[in-house]
Tab-separated table of C-alpha atoms in Angstrom:
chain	number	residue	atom	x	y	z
A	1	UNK	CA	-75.834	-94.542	66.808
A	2	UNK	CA	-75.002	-93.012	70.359
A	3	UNK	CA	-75.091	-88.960	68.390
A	4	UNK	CA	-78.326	-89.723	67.094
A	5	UNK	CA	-79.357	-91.046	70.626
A	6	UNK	CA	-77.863	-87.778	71.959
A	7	UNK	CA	-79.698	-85.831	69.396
A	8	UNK	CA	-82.871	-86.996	70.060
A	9	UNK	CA	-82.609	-85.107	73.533
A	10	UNK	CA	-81.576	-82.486	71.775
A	11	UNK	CA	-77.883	-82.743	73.034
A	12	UNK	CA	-74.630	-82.927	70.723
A	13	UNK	CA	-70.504	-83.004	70.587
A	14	UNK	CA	-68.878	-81.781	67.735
A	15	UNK	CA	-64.723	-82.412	67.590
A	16	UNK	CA	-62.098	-82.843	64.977
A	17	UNK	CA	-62.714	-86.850	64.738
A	18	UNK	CA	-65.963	-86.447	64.259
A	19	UNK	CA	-66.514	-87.097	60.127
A	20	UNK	CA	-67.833	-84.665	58.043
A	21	UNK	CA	-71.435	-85.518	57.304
A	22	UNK	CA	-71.881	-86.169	61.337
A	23	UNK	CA	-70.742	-82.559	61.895
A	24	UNK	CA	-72.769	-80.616	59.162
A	25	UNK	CA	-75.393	-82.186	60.814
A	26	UNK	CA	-74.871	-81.257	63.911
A	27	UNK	CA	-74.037	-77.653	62.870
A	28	UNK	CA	-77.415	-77.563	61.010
A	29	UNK	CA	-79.787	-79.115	63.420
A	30	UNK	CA	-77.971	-76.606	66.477
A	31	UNK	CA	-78.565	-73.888	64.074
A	32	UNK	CA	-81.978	-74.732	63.643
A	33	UNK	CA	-82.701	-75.124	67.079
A	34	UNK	CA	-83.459	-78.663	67.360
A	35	UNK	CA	-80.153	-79.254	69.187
A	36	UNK	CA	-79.856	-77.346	72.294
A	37	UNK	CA	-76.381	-78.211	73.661
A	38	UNK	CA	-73.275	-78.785	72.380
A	39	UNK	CA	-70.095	-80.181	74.427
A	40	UNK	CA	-66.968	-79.409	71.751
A	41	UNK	CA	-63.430	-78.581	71.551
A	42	UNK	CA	-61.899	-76.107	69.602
A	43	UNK	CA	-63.466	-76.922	65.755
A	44	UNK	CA	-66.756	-74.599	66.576
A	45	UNK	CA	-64.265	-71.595	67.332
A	46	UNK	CA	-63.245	-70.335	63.767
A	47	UNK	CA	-65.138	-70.586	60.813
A	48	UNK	CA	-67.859	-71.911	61.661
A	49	UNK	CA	-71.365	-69.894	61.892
A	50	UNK	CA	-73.055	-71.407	65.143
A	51	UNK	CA	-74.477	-68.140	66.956
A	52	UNK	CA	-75.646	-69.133	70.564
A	53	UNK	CA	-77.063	-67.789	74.156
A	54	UNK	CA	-74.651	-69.124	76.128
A	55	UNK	CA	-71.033	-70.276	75.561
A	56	UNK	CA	-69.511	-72.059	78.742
A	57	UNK	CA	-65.659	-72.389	79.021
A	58	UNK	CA	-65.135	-75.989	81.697
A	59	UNK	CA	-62.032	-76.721	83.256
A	60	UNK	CA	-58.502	-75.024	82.158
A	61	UNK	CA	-56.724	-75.984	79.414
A	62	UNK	CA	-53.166	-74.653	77.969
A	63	UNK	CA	-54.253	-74.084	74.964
A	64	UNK	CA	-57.210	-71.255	76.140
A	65	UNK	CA	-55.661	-68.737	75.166
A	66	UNK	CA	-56.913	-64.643	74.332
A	67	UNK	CA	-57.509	-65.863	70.768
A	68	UNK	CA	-59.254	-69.044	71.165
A	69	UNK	CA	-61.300	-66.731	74.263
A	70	UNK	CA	-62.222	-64.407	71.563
A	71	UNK	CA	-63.124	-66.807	69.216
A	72	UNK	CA	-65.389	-68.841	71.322
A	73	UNK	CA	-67.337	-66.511	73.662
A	74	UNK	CA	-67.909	-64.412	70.322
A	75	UNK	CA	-70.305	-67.092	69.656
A	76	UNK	CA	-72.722	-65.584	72.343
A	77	UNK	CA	-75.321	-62.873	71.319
A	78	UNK	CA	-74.403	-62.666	67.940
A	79	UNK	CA	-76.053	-59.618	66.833
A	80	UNK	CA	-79.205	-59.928	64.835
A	81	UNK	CA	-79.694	-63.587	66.698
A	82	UNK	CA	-79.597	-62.614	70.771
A	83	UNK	CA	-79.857	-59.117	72.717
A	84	UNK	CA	-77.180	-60.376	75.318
A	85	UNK	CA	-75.297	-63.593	75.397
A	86	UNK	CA	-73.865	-65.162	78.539
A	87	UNK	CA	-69.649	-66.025	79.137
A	88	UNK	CA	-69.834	-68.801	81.603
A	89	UNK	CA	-66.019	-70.116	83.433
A	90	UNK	CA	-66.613	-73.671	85.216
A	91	UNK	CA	-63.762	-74.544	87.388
A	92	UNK	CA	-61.119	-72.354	85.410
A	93	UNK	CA	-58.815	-69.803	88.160
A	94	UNK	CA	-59.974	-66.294	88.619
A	95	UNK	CA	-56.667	-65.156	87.650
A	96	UNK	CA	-56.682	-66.806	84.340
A	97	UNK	CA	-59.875	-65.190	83.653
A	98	UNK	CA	-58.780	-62.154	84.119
A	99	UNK	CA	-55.731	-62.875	81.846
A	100	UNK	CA	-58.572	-64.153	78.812
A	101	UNK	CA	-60.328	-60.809	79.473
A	102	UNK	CA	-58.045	-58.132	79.301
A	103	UNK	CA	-55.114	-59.775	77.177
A	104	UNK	CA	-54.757	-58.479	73.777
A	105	UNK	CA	-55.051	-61.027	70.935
A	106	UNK	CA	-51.940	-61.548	68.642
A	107	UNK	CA	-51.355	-59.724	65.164
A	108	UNK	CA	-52.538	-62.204	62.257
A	109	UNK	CA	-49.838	-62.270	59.819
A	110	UNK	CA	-49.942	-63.467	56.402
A	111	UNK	CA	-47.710	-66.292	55.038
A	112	UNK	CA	-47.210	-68.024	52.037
A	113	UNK	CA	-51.023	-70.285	51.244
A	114	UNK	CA	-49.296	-73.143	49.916
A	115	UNK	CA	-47.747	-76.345	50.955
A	116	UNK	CA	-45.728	-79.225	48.988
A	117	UNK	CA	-48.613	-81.691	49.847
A	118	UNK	CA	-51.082	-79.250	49.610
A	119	UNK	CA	-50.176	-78.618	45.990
A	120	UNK	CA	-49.931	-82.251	45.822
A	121	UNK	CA	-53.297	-83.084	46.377
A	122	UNK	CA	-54.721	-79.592	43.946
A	123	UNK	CA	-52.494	-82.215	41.504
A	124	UNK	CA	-54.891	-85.304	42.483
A	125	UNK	CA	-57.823	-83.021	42.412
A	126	UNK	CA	-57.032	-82.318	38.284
A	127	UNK	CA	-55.377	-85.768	37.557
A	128	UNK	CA	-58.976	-87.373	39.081
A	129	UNK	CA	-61.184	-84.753	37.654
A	130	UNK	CA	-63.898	-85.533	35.122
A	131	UNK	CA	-63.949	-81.871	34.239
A	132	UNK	CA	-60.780	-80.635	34.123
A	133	UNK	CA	-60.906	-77.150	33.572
A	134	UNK	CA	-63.695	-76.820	36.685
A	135	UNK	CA	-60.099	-78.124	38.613
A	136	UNK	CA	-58.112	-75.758	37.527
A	137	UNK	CA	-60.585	-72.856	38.516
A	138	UNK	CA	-60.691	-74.675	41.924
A	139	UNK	CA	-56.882	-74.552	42.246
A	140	UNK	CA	-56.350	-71.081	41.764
A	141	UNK	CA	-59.455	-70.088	44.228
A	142	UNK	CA	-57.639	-72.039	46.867
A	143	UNK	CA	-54.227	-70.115	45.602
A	144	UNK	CA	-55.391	-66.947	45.387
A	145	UNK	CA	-56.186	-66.437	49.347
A	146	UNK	CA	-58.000	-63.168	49.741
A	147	UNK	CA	-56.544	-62.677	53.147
A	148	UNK	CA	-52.882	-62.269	51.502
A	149	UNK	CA	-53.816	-59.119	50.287
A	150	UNK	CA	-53.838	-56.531	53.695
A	151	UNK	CA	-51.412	-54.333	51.853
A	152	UNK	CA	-50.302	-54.451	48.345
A	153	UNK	CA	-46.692	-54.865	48.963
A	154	UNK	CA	-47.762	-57.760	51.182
A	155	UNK	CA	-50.361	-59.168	48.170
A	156	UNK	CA	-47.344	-58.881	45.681
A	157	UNK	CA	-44.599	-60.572	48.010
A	158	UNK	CA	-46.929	-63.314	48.768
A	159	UNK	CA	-48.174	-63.911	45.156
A	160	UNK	CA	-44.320	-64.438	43.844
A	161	UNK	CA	-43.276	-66.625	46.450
A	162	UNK	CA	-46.919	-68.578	45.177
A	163	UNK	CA	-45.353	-68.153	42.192
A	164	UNK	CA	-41.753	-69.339	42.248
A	165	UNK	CA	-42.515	-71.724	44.675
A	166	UNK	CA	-45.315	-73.633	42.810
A	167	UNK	CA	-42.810	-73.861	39.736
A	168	UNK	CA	-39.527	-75.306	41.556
A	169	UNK	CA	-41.865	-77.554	43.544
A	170	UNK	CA	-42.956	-79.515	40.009
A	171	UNK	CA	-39.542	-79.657	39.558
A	172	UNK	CA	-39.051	-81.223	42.850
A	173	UNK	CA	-41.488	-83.610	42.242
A	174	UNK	CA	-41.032	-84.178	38.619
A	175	UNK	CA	-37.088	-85.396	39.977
A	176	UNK	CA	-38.795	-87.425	42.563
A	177	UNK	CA	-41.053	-89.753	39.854
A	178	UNK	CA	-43.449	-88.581	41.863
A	179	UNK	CA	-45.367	-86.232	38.992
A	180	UNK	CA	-44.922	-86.880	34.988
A	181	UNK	CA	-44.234	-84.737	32.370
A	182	UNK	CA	-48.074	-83.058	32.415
A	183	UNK	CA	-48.403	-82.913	36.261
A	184	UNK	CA	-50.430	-85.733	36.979
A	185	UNK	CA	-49.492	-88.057	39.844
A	186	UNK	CA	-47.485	-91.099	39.133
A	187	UNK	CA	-45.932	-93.761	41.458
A	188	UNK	CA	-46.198	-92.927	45.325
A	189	UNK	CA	-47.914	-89.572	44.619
A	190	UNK	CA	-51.055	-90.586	46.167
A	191	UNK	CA	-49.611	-92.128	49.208
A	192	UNK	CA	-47.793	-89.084	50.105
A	193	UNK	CA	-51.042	-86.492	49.983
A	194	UNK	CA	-52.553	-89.007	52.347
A	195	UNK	CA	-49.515	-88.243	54.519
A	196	UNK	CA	-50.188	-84.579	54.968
A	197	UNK	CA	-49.578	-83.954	59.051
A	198	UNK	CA	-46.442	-85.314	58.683
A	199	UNK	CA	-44.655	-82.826	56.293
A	200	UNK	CA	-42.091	-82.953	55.201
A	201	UNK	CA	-41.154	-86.702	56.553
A	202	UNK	CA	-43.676	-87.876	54.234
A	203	UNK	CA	-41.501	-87.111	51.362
A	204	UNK	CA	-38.609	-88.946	52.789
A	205	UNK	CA	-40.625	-91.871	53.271
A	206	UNK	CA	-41.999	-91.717	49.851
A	207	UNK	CA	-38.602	-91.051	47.853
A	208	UNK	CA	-36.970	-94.198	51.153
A	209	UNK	CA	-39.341	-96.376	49.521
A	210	UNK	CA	-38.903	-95.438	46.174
A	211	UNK	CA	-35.628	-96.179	46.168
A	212	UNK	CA	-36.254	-99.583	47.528
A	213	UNK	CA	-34.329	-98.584	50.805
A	214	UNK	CA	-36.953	-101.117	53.065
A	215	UNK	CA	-35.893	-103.991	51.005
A	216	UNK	CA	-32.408	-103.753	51.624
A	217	UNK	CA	-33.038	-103.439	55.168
A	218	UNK	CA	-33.019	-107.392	57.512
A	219	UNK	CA	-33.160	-105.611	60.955
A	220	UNK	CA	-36.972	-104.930	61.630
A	221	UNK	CA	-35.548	-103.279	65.115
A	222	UNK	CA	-33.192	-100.628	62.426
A	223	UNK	CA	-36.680	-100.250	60.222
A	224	UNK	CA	-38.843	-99.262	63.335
A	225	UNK	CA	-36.011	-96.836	64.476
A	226	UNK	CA	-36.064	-95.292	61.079
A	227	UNK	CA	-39.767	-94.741	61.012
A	228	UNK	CA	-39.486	-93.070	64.549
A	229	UNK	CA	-36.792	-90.947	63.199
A	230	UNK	CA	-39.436	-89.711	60.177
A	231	UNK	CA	-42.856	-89.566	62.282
A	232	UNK	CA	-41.837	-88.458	65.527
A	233	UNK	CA	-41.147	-85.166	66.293
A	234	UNK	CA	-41.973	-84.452	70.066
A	235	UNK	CA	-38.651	-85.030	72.505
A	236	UNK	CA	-38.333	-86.715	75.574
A	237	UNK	CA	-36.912	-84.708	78.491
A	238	UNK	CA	-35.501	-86.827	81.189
A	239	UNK	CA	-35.784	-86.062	84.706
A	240	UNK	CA	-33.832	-85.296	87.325
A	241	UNK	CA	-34.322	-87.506	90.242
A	242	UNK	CA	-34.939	-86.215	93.690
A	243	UNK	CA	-31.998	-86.110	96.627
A	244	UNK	CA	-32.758	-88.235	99.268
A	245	UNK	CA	-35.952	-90.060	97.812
A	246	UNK	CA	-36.195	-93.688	97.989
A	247	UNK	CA	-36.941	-95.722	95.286
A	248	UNK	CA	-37.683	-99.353	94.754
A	249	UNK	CA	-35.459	-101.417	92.448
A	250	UNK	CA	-37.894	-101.225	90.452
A	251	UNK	CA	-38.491	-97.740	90.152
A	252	UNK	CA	-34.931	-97.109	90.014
A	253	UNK	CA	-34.659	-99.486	86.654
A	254	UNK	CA	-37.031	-97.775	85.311
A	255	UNK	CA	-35.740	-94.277	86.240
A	256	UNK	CA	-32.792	-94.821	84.563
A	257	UNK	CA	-33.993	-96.168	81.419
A	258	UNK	CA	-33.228	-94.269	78.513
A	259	UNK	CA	-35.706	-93.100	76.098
A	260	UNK	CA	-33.240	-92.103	72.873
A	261	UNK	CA	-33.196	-93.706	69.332
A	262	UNK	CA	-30.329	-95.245	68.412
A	263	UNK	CA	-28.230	-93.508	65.686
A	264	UNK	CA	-29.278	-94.664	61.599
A	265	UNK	CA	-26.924	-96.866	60.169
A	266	UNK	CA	-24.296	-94.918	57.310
A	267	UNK	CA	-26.490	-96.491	54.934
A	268	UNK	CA	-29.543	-94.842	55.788
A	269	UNK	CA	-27.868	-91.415	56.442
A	270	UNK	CA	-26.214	-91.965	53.129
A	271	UNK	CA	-29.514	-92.090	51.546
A	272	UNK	CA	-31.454	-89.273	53.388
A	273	UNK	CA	-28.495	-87.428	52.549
A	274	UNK	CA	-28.752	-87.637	48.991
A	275	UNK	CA	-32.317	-86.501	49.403
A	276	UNK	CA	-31.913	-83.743	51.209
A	277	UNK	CA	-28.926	-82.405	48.332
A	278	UNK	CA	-32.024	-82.779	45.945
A	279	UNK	CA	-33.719	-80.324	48.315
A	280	UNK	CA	-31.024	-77.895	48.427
A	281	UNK	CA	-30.628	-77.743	44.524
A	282	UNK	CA	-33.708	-77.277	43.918
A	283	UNK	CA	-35.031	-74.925	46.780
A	284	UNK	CA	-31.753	-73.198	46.915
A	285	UNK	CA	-32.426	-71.652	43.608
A	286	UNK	CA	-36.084	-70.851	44.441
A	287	UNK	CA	-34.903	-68.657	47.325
A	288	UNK	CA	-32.076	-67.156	45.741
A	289	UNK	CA	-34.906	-66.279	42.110
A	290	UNK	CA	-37.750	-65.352	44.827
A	291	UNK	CA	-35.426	-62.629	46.281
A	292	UNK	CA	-33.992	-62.123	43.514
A	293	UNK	CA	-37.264	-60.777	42.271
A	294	UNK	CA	-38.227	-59.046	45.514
A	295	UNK	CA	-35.423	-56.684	45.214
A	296	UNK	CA	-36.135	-55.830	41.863
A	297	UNK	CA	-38.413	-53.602	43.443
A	298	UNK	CA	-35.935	-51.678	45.207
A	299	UNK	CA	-38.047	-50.382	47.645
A	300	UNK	CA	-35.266	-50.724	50.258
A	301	UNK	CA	-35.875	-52.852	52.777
A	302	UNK	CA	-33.201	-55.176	52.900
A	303	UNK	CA	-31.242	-51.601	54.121
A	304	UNK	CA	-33.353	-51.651	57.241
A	305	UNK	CA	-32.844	-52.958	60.674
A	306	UNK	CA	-35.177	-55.348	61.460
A	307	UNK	CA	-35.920	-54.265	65.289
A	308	UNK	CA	-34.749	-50.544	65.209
A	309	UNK	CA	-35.989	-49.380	61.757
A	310	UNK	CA	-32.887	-47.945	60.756
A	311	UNK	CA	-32.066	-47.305	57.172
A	312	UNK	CA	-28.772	-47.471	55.910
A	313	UNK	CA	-29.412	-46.763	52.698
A	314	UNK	CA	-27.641	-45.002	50.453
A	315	UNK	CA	-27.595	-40.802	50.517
A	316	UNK	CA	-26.291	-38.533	48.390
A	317	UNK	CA	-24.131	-36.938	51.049
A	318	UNK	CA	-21.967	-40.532	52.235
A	319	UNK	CA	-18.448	-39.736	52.495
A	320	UNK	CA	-16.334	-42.042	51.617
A	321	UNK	CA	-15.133	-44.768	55.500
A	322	UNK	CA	-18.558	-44.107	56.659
A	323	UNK	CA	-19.913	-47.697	57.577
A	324	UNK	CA	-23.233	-46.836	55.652
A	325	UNK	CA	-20.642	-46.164	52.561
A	326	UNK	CA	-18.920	-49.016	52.976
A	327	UNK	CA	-22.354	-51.034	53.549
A	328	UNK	CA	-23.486	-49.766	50.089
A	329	UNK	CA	-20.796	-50.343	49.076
A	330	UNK	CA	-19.790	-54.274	49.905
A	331	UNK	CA	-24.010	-54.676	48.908
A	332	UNK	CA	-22.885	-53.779	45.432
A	333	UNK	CA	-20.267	-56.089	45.181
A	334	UNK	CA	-22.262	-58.779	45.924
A	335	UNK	CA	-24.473	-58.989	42.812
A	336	UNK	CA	-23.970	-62.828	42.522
A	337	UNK	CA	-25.244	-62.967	46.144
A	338	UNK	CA	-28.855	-61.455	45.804
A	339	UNK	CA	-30.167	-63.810	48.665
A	340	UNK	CA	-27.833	-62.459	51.336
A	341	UNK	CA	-28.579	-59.349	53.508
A	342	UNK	CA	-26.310	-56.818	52.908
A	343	UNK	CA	-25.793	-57.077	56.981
A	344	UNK	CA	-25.060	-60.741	56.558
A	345	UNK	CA	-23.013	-60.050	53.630
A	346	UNK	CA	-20.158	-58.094	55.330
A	347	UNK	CA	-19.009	-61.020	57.007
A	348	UNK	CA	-18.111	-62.289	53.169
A	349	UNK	CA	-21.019	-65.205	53.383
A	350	UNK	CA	-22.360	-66.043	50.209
A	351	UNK	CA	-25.291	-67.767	48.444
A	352	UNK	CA	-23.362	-71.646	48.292
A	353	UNK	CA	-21.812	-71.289	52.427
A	354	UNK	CA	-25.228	-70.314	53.073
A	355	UNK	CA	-27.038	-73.697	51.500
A	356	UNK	CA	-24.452	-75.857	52.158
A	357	UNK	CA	-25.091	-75.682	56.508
A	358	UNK	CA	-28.852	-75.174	55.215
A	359	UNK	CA	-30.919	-75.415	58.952
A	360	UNK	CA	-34.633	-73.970	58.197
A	361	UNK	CA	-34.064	-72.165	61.593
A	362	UNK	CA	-31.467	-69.801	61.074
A	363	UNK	CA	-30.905	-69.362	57.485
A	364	UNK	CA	-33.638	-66.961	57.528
A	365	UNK	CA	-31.566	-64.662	59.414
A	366	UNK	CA	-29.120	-64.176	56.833
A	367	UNK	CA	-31.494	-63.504	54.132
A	368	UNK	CA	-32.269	-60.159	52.663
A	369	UNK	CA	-36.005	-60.967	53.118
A	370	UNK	CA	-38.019	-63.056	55.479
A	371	UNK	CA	-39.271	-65.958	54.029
A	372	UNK	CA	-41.051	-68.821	55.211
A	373	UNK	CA	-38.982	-71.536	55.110
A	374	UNK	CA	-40.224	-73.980	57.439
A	375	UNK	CA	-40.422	-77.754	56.235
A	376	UNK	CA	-44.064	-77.538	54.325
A	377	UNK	CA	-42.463	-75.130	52.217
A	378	UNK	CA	-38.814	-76.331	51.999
A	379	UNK	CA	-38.810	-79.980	52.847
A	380	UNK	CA	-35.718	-80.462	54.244
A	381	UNK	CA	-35.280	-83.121	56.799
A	382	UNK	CA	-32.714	-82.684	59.585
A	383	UNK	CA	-33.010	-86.625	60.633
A	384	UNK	CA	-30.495	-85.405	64.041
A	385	UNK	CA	-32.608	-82.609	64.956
A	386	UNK	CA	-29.980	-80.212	65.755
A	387	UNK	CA	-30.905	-77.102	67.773
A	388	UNK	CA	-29.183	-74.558	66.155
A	389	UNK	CA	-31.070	-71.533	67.652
């Protein structure tokens, strides 16, 4: 009721909250000129045609940055719509304009299009479909992401991981009892896709529950501390206090509160543990197959420095106690270890050292390829959080 009092003056917001028949509306009616203003955060910047006259950027915010500049104020006199368009700052520092102005925007990079929830819920889409081969069509649009293929070593490196990691992920889920035999969802399935910002603690709390982990546990204090474990992600930094600055009581009791979870119980750890061995069985082998398959190509870049660009592949003219000799040469040893960077590799780590201390931080630094493997793709769940960088 208060938008469509808003839009009878021909004034509108438009934000992430906002539910999708309320903002197709508001999209439309702007683009048809019946709305004339629009107060709204960052959802009209990408993907979303709204040319307009004017695009005004009020107060400063952290995240206005080059791209998000870019994005907005390209809004204005979009060409075919408006000769000129206006770029208006309202209380926003001149230096910071300058920054949005002159800074360069970052490089777009392609990653891997796929998710464990979001091939989850391309799973609900076929199990609830009336026409199931209309879903399948729709799942392989949404797989086959034009914008993978900039180059056609990219397309191909991005279509195998796809690939590889589609396959091993049924598996995952299949172990789980969260998928039968023909893919549809069974059991908690459904919960978890509703789940989706919180990958990959979702999971946990799916496969917790499924395992009846809740109903062993009396202590709703130990069940609270459990869920903050899984859900929260964002640390608390303490503070330093201040030499010489008086404080109440009070203030003081409260100043020296502490804000940390208490440690799970051996029961609990027990149990996430066993989860995240799952994880490791089954991802390990889908990184250790993925670049498996990469290399296959021999094209040669697991020879080349990352920051440098130098190759240290093999030449016909090697002698033998030259370190690129002996690089080629350890690298060939190491056929049972196609997963390891032949840099990595000379310090005699191998495919099992490297999943057992599995931390989705640094293990892609000892791989012979960069993959993603953050926790939508390999849902491992560190439940201590240890900084490992």
């Amino acid at each position: 009721p208060r938008l469509a009092r808003y839009i009878k003056r021909g004034v509108a917001y438009h934000h992430a909250q906002l539910n999708g028949k309320s903002r197709l509306a508001v999209e439309g009616l702007f683009r048809n000129r019946y709305v004339q203003i629009i107060f709204s955060t960052w959802t009209l910047a990408l993907g979303v045609h709204m040319p307009t006259k004017t695009v005004a950027f009020v107060k400063d915010s952290i995240q206005l940055d080059a791209l998000q500049y870019r994005q907005s104020s390209g809004r204005a006199g979009r060409r075919g719509f408006d000769v000129q368009g206006n770029i208006v700052f309202i209380d926003i520092p001149m230096s910071k304009i300058r920054h949005l102005t002159v800074a360069a925007i970052p490089d777009i990079q392609t990653h891997i299009t796929t998710s464990i929830t979001f091939l989850m819920r391309l799973l609900y889409l076929y199990t609830n479909a009336e026409d199931k081969k209309d879903a399948i069509n729709r799942s392989l649009i949404a797989l086959q992401c034009p914008f993978n293929g900039q180059t056609s070593m990219t397309n191909r490196l991005i279509d195998i991981q796809t690939r590889f990691h589609t396959m091993y992920t049924l598996d995952f889920l299949y172990r789980l009892n969260f998928i039968d035999h023909q893919g549809d969802l069974i059991g908690l399935g459904g919960f978890i896709t509703n789940l989706h910002d919180f990958e990959s603690a979702n999971i946990l709390f799916a496969y917790l529950l499924d395992t009846k982990l809740f109903h062993e546990m009396n202590d709703e204090e130990e069940i609270v501390n459990l869920l903050a474990y899984l859900f929260t992600s964002m640390p608390l930094l303490m503070t330093q206090q201040r030499a010489n600055s008086p404080l109440s009581m009070k203030d003081k009791i409260l100043f020296n509160s502490k804000f940390c979870l208490r440690t799970v119980s051996p029961e609990i750890r027990s149990r996430i543990q066993s989860y995240n061995s799952l994880v490791k069985k089954v991802y390990g082998s889908y990184i250790e197959n993925v670049l498996k398959q990469i290399r296959s190509f021999n094209d040669g870049q697991e020879y080349v420095l990352p920051y440098s660009n130098i190759s240290f592949s093999q030449t016909s003219d090697y002698d033998n106690g030259t370190f690129e000799y002996d690089l080629h040469h350890h690298h060939s040893q190491q056929s049972n270890n196609p997963s390891i960077s032949p840099f990595a590799g000379l310090s005699g780590l191998n495919h099992e050292q490297l999943m057992s201390n599995y931390n989705s931080t640094t293990i892609a630094w000892d791989l012979a390829y960069n993959l993603d493997l953050s926790t939508r793709i390999v849902p491992f769940v560190d439940i201590d959080a240890h900084d490992h960088t």
